[in-house]
mmCIF file of C-alpha atoms in Angstrom:
data_model
loop_
_atom_site.group_PDB
_atom_site.id
_atom_site.type_symbol
_atom_site.label_atom_id
_atom_site.label_comp_id
_atom_site.label_asym_id
_atom_site.label_seq_id
_atom_site.Cartn_x
_atom_site.Cartn_y
_atom_site.Cartn_z
ATOM 1 C CA UNK A 1 -78.945 -57.054 24.962
ATOM 2 C CA UNK A 2 -75.615 -56.435 26.602
ATOM 3 C CA UNK A 3 -72.832 -57.435 24.241
ATOM 4 C CA UNK A 4 -70.020 -56.718 26.700
ATOM 5 C CA UNK A 5 -70.416 -57.846 30.283
ATOM 6 C CA UNK A 6 -68.402 -57.217 33.390
ATOM 7 C CA UNK A 7 -70.090 -59.442 35.916
ATOM 8 C CA UNK A 8 -68.265 -58.200 38.987
ATOM 9 C CA UNK A 9 -69.421 -54.717 39.980
ATOM 10 C CA UNK A 10 -66.634 -54.436 42.520
ATOM 11 C CA UNK A 11 -63.329 -55.976 43.521
ATOM 12 C CA UNK A 12 -61.171 -55.356 46.566
ATOM 13 C CA UNK A 13 -57.498 -56.390 46.794
ATOM 14 C CA UNK A 14 -54.525 -55.712 49.038
ATOM 15 C CA UNK A 15 -51.690 -53.496 47.905
ATOM 16 C CA UNK A 16 -48.950 -55.526 46.237
ATOM 17 C CA UNK A 17 -51.246 -58.388 45.253
ATOM 18 C CA UNK A 18 -52.648 -59.167 41.826
ATOM 19 C CA UNK A 19 -55.916 -57.636 40.613
ATOM 20 C CA UNK A 20 -57.805 -59.608 37.981
ATOM 21 C CA UNK A 21 -60.699 -57.934 36.216
ATOM 22 C CA UNK A 22 -62.859 -59.979 33.890
ATOM 23 C CA UNK A 23 -64.929 -59.230 30.826
ATOM 24 C CA UNK A 24 -67.124 -61.409 28.603
ATOM 25 C CA UNK A 25 -68.529 -60.591 25.184
ATOM 26 C CA UNK A 26 -71.144 -62.158 22.974
ATOM 27 C CA UNK A 27 -70.471 -60.657 19.545
ATOM 28 C CA UNK A 28 -67.917 -62.775 17.706
ATOM 29 C CA UNK A 29 -67.387 -59.926 15.231
ATOM 30 C CA UNK A 30 -65.547 -57.856 17.834
ATOM 31 C CA UNK A 31 -61.893 -57.786 16.857
ATOM 32 C CA UNK A 32 -60.325 -55.151 19.068
ATOM 33 C CA UNK A 33 -60.619 -54.789 22.813
ATOM 34 C CA UNK A 34 -59.602 -52.030 25.189
ATOM 35 C CA UNK A 35 -59.456 -51.378 28.902
ATOM 36 C CA UNK A 36 -60.069 -47.936 30.335
ATOM 37 C CA UNK A 37 -59.733 -46.629 33.865
ATOM 38 C CA UNK A 38 -62.137 -43.979 35.083
ATOM 39 C CA UNK A 39 -62.432 -41.679 38.060
ATOM 40 C CA UNK A 40 -65.764 -40.025 38.916
ATOM 41 C CA UNK A 41 -66.644 -36.985 36.799
ATOM 42 C CA UNK A 42 -63.621 -37.533 34.550
ATOM 43 C CA UNK A 43 -63.224 -39.073 31.130
ATOM 44 C CA UNK A 44 -61.964 -42.646 30.773
ATOM 45 C CA UNK A 45 -58.190 -43.025 30.544
ATOM 46 C CA UNK A 46 -56.860 -45.626 28.122
ATOM 47 C CA UNK A 47 -54.855 -48.400 29.751
ATOM 48 C CA UNK A 48 -54.176 -51.192 27.310
ATOM 49 C CA UNK A 49 -55.650 -52.855 24.239
ATOM 50 C CA UNK A 50 -55.469 -56.131 22.382
ATOM 51 C CA UNK A 51 -56.241 -57.201 18.852
ATOM 52 C CA UNK A 52 -58.128 -60.429 18.228
ATOM 53 C CA UNK A 53 -55.097 -61.858 16.466
ATOM 54 C CA UNK A 54 -53.234 -61.923 19.776
ATOM 55 C CA UNK A 55 -53.930 -63.661 23.049
ATOM 56 C CA UNK A 56 -51.799 -61.507 25.326
ATOM 57 C CA UNK A 57 -50.545 -57.961 25.516
ATOM 58 C CA UNK A 58 -48.383 -56.550 28.275
ATOM 59 C CA UNK A 59 -47.547 -52.996 29.275
ATOM 60 C CA UNK A 60 -45.694 -52.547 32.530
ATOM 61 C CA UNK A 61 -47.884 -53.691 35.407
ATOM 62 C CA UNK A 62 -50.860 -54.274 33.095
ATOM 63 C CA UNK A 63 -51.466 -57.424 31.065
ATOM 64 C CA UNK A 64 -54.550 -58.226 29.046
ATOM 65 C CA UNK A 65 -55.392 -61.800 28.100
ATOM 66 C CA UNK A 66 -57.841 -62.717 25.357
ATOM 67 C CA UNK A 67 -59.530 -66.106 25.022
ATOM 68 C CA UNK A 68 -61.468 -65.939 21.768
ATOM 69 C CA UNK A 69 -63.020 -69.384 22.042
ATOM 70 C CA UNK A 70 -64.497 -68.453 25.416
ATOM 71 C CA UNK A 71 -65.206 -64.863 24.343
ATOM 72 C CA UNK A 72 -63.457 -63.722 27.471
ATOM 73 C CA UNK A 73 -60.773 -61.231 28.322
ATOM 74 C CA UNK A 74 -59.126 -60.273 31.544
ATOM 75 C CA UNK A 75 -56.938 -57.479 32.832
ATOM 76 C CA UNK A 76 -54.197 -58.332 35.310
ATOM 77 C CA UNK A 77 -52.581 -55.631 37.411
ATOM 78 C CA UNK A 78 -49.413 -56.692 39.208
ATOM 79 C CA UNK A 79 -48.530 -55.410 41.736
ATOM 80 C CA UNK A 80 -51.673 -53.495 42.618
ATOM 81 C CA UNK A 81 -51.231 -50.018 44.078
ATOM 82 C CA UNK A 82 -53.690 -47.782 45.968
ATOM 83 C CA UNK A 83 -53.587 -45.347 43.014
ATOM 84 C CA UNK A 84 -55.121 -48.083 40.872
ATOM 85 C CA UNK A 85 -58.389 -47.673 42.757
ATOM 86 C CA UNK A 86 -60.940 -46.605 40.129
ATOM 87 C CA UNK A 87 -63.663 -48.003 37.895
ATOM 88 C CA UNK A 88 -62.332 -50.157 35.067
ATOM 89 C CA UNK A 89 -64.240 -50.474 31.822
ATOM 90 C CA UNK A 90 -63.812 -53.127 29.202
ATOM 91 C CA UNK A 91 -64.706 -52.034 25.646
ATOM 92 C CA UNK A 92 -64.933 -53.820 22.321
ATOM 93 C CA UNK A 93 -65.053 -52.651 18.748
ATOM 94 C CA UNK A 94 -65.880 -54.355 15.494
ATOM 95 C CA UNK A 95 -64.223 -54.288 12.116
ATOM 96 C CA UNK A 96 -62.721 -50.834 11.787
ATOM 97 C CA UNK A 97 -65.701 -49.115 13.386
ATOM 98 C CA UNK A 98 -65.146 -46.373 15.920
ATOM 99 C CA UNK A 99 -68.183 -47.480 17.915
ATOM 100 C CA UNK A 100 -66.936 -48.694 21.279
ATOM 101 C CA UNK A 101 -69.265 -51.020 23.158
ATOM 102 C CA UNK A 102 -68.622 -50.799 26.883
ATOM 103 C CA UNK A 103 -69.239 -53.082 29.822
ATOM 104 C CA UNK A 104 -70.842 -51.608 32.929
ATOM 105 C CA UNK A 105 -67.509 -51.393 34.736
ATOM 106 C CA UNK A 106 -65.836 -52.919 37.785
ATOM 107 C CA UNK A 107 -64.929 -50.747 40.755
ATOM 108 C CA UNK A 108 -61.470 -51.734 41.974
ATOM 109 C CA UNK A 109 -60.370 -50.824 45.474
ATOM 110 C CA UNK A 110 -56.760 -51.427 46.426
ATOM 111 C CA UNK A 111 -56.288 -51.328 50.163
ATOM 112 C CA UNK A 112 -52.954 -50.150 51.643
ATOM 113 C CA UNK Y 1 -49.720 -32.938 22.377
ATOM 114 C CA UNK Y 2 -52.754 -31.463 24.036
ATOM 115 C CA UNK Y 3 -55.486 -33.920 24.901
ATOM 116 C CA UNK Y 4 -59.147 -33.875 24.011
ATOM 117 C CA UNK Y 5 -60.881 -30.820 25.421
ATOM 118 C CA UNK Y 6 -64.569 -30.346 26.076
ATOM 119 C CA UNK Y 7 -66.536 -27.241 26.933
ATOM 120 C CA UNK Y 8 -68.337 -26.427 29.058
ATOM 121 C CA UNK Y 9 -67.454 -28.795 31.887
ATOM 122 C CA UNK Y 10 -70.739 -28.299 33.712
ATOM 123 C CA UNK Y 11 -74.134 -27.177 32.562
ATOM 124 C CA UNK Y 12 -77.552 -26.787 34.160
ATOM 125 C CA UNK Y 13 -80.605 -26.542 31.937
ATOM 126 C CA UNK Y 14 -84.353 -26.879 32.352
ATOM 127 C CA UNK Y 15 -86.699 -29.234 30.573
ATOM 128 C CA UNK Y 16 -87.563 -28.176 27.048
ATOM 129 C CA UNK Y 17 -84.413 -26.161 26.520
ATOM 130 C CA UNK Y 18 -81.684 -27.099 24.106
ATOM 131 C CA UNK Y 19 -77.959 -27.410 24.691
ATOM 132 C CA UNK Y 20 -74.788 -27.435 22.592
ATOM 133 C CA UNK Y 21 -71.614 -29.133 23.758
ATOM 134 C CA UNK Y 22 -68.225 -28.687 22.151
ATOM 135 C CA UNK Y 23 -65.268 -31.000 21.666
ATOM 136 C CA UNK Y 24 -61.779 -30.319 20.324
ATOM 137 C CA UNK Y 25 -59.924 -33.503 19.377
ATOM 138 C CA UNK Y 26 -56.246 -34.268 19.684
ATOM 139 C CA UNK Y 27 -54.316 -32.502 16.948
ATOM 140 C CA UNK Y 28 -54.237 -34.649 13.826
ATOM 141 C CA UNK Y 29 -57.205 -36.794 14.827
ATOM 142 C CA UNK Y 30 -60.036 -36.761 12.322
ATOM 143 C CA UNK Y 31 -62.585 -38.938 14.091
ATOM 144 C CA UNK Y 32 -64.701 -37.657 16.959
ATOM 145 C CA UNK Y 33 -67.147 -39.888 18.806
ATOM 146 C CA UNK Y 34 -69.665 -38.937 21.451
ATOM 147 C CA UNK Y 35 -70.818 -41.073 24.378
ATOM 148 C CA UNK Y 36 -73.379 -40.662 27.128
ATOM 149 C CA UNK Y 37 -72.722 -42.024 30.597
ATOM 150 C CA UNK Y 38 -75.571 -42.517 33.058
ATOM 151 C CA UNK Y 39 -75.692 -44.630 36.237
ATOM 152 C CA UNK Y 40 -78.350 -46.895 34.793
ATOM 153 C CA UNK Y 41 -77.189 -47.405 31.215
ATOM 154 C CA UNK Y 42 -73.446 -47.004 31.551
ATOM 155 C CA UNK Y 43 -71.420 -45.668 28.634
ATOM 156 C CA UNK Y 44 -73.403 -45.594 25.426
ATOM 157 C CA UNK Y 45 -72.314 -44.580 21.951
ATOM 158 C CA UNK Y 46 -74.160 -41.615 20.458
ATOM 159 C CA UNK Y 47 -72.484 -41.010 17.110
ATOM 160 C CA UNK Y 48 -69.168 -40.631 15.334
ATOM 161 C CA UNK Y 49 -67.993 -38.018 12.871
ATOM 162 C CA UNK Y 50 -65.135 -38.341 10.437
ATOM 163 C CA UNK Y 51 -64.136 -35.676 7.928
ATOM 164 C CA UNK Y 52 -67.300 -33.678 8.659
ATOM 165 C CA UNK Y 53 -69.577 -36.668 7.962
ATOM 166 C CA UNK Y 54 -71.522 -38.765 10.414
ATOM 167 C CA UNK Y 55 -70.138 -42.243 9.958
ATOM 168 C CA UNK Y 56 -71.809 -44.184 12.775
ATOM 169 C CA UNK Y 57 -74.880 -43.618 14.879
ATOM 170 C CA UNK Y 58 -76.113 -45.199 18.088
ATOM 171 C CA UNK Y 59 -79.671 -45.800 19.248
ATOM 172 C CA UNK Y 60 -80.633 -42.349 20.436
ATOM 173 C CA UNK Y 61 -83.614 -40.240 19.391
ATOM 174 C CA UNK Y 62 -83.337 -37.527 16.779
ATOM 175 C CA UNK Y 63 -83.206 -34.893 19.515
ATOM 176 C CA UNK Y 64 -79.523 -35.777 19.720
ATOM 177 C CA UNK Y 65 -77.540 -34.449 16.800
ATOM 178 C CA UNK Y 66 -74.027 -33.406 16.018
ATOM 179 C CA UNK Y 67 -71.723 -31.944 13.473
ATOM 180 C CA UNK Y 68 -68.052 -31.690 12.729
ATOM 181 C CA UNK Y 69 -66.138 -28.783 11.325
ATOM 182 C CA UNK Y 70 -63.275 -28.734 8.846
ATOM 183 C CA UNK Y 71 -60.760 -28.442 11.703
ATOM 184 C CA UNK Y 72 -62.229 -31.674 13.185
ATOM 185 C CA UNK Y 73 -63.783 -29.890 16.137
ATOM 186 C CA UNK Y 74 -67.231 -31.262 16.867
ATOM 187 C CA UNK Y 75 -70.400 -30.072 18.508
ATOM 188 C CA UNK Y 76 -73.252 -32.070 19.900
ATOM 189 C CA UNK Y 77 -76.737 -30.656 20.289
ATOM 190 C CA UNK Y 78 -79.637 -31.920 22.346
ATOM 191 C CA UNK Y 79 -82.996 -30.289 21.731
ATOM 192 C CA UNK Y 80 -86.118 -30.343 23.906
ATOM 193 C CA UNK Y 81 -84.227 -31.532 26.939
ATOM 194 C CA UNK Y 82 -85.761 -34.174 29.181
ATOM 195 C CA UNK Y 83 -84.894 -35.010 32.779
ATOM 196 C CA UNK Y 84 -83.419 -38.310 31.571
ATOM 197 C CA UNK Y 85 -80.840 -36.461 29.495
ATOM 198 C CA UNK Y 86 -78.947 -35.618 32.674
ATOM 199 C CA UNK Y 87 -75.649 -37.383 32.181
ATOM 200 C CA UNK Y 88 -71.939 -37.078 31.620
ATOM 201 C CA UNK Y 89 -71.322 -36.513 27.920
ATOM 202 C CA UNK Y 90 -67.956 -37.701 26.730
ATOM 203 C CA UNK Y 91 -66.128 -37.010 23.532
ATOM 204 C CA UNK Y 92 -63.350 -39.219 22.198
ATOM 205 C CA UNK Y 93 -60.984 -38.772 19.294
ATOM 206 C CA UNK Y 94 -58.848 -41.023 17.150
ATOM 207 C CA UNK Y 95 -57.228 -40.932 13.741
ATOM 208 C CA UNK Y 96 -60.288 -42.734 12.411
ATOM 209 C CA UNK Y 97 -58.464 -45.419 10.479
ATOM 210 C CA UNK Y 98 -59.827 -48.267 12.564
ATOM 211 C CA UNK Y 99 -58.587 -50.721 15.230
ATOM 212 C CA UNK Y 100 -56.951 -48.098 17.351
ATOM 213 C CA UNK Y 101 -57.348 -46.303 20.598
ATOM 214 C CA UNK Y 102 -59.898 -43.609 21.225
ATOM 215 C CA UNK Y 103 -58.804 -40.959 23.705
ATOM 216 C CA UNK Y 104 -61.437 -39.331 25.849
ATOM 217 C CA UNK Y 105 -61.947 -35.807 27.029
ATOM 218 C CA UNK Y 106 -62.933 -34.905 30.608
ATOM 219 C CA UNK Y 107 -66.631 -34.764 29.747
ATOM 220 C CA UNK Y 108 -69.463 -32.287 30.169
ATOM 221 C CA UNK Y 109 -71.756 -32.880 33.122
ATOM 222 C CA UNK Y 110 -75.295 -31.895 32.101
ATOM 223 C CA UNK Y 111 -78.020 -31.535 34.694
ATOM 224 C CA UNK Y 112 -81.582 -31.064 33.462
ATOM 225 C CA UNK Y 113 -84.024 -29.677 36.022
#
């Protein structure tokens, strides 16, 4: 039973364009969501997070949108850069717990 | 501030052996969580320690255990290793007060032969 789903295993975009990574969740008790970026054989690097009381959070080129009614969040990267090429993981956490539940990841490739 | 550190970075063991992995959290962080990453299952939560007590546990067999010391450093132990235990083991730390970011270490790559 996968509570956090990233349905696109891969995404390819041109440099300078927008990258949109999507994530769906099933557990309505999740109240905090995070995006991590990961390179092979390295630990995930935190990118941006959002609390369930908000519907948008922005940090530089990264914006996360949360649609609670649809149980859906997305990460927008504008403009995309070749250095953004990595695997992006969506994670969710419930009620003060430290237990992160991860999606399977989306491999983003930004072409020069 | 120094980040989360994990030792060793790479490890090769044989079936039936046991292994201990170490994690030093970011200074001031009291919560340490462990995750296993495999190609098939993705990133899965093992357990979390806070103030030397296990506070959360994932769905892993009892062969996987951990502990936390008074300085918040944590160790994870896997006994009677199986081939399927080959994975990247990641440690993450946070202040432990909830709804906040966990910061990950570089991981320990374990290969069981």
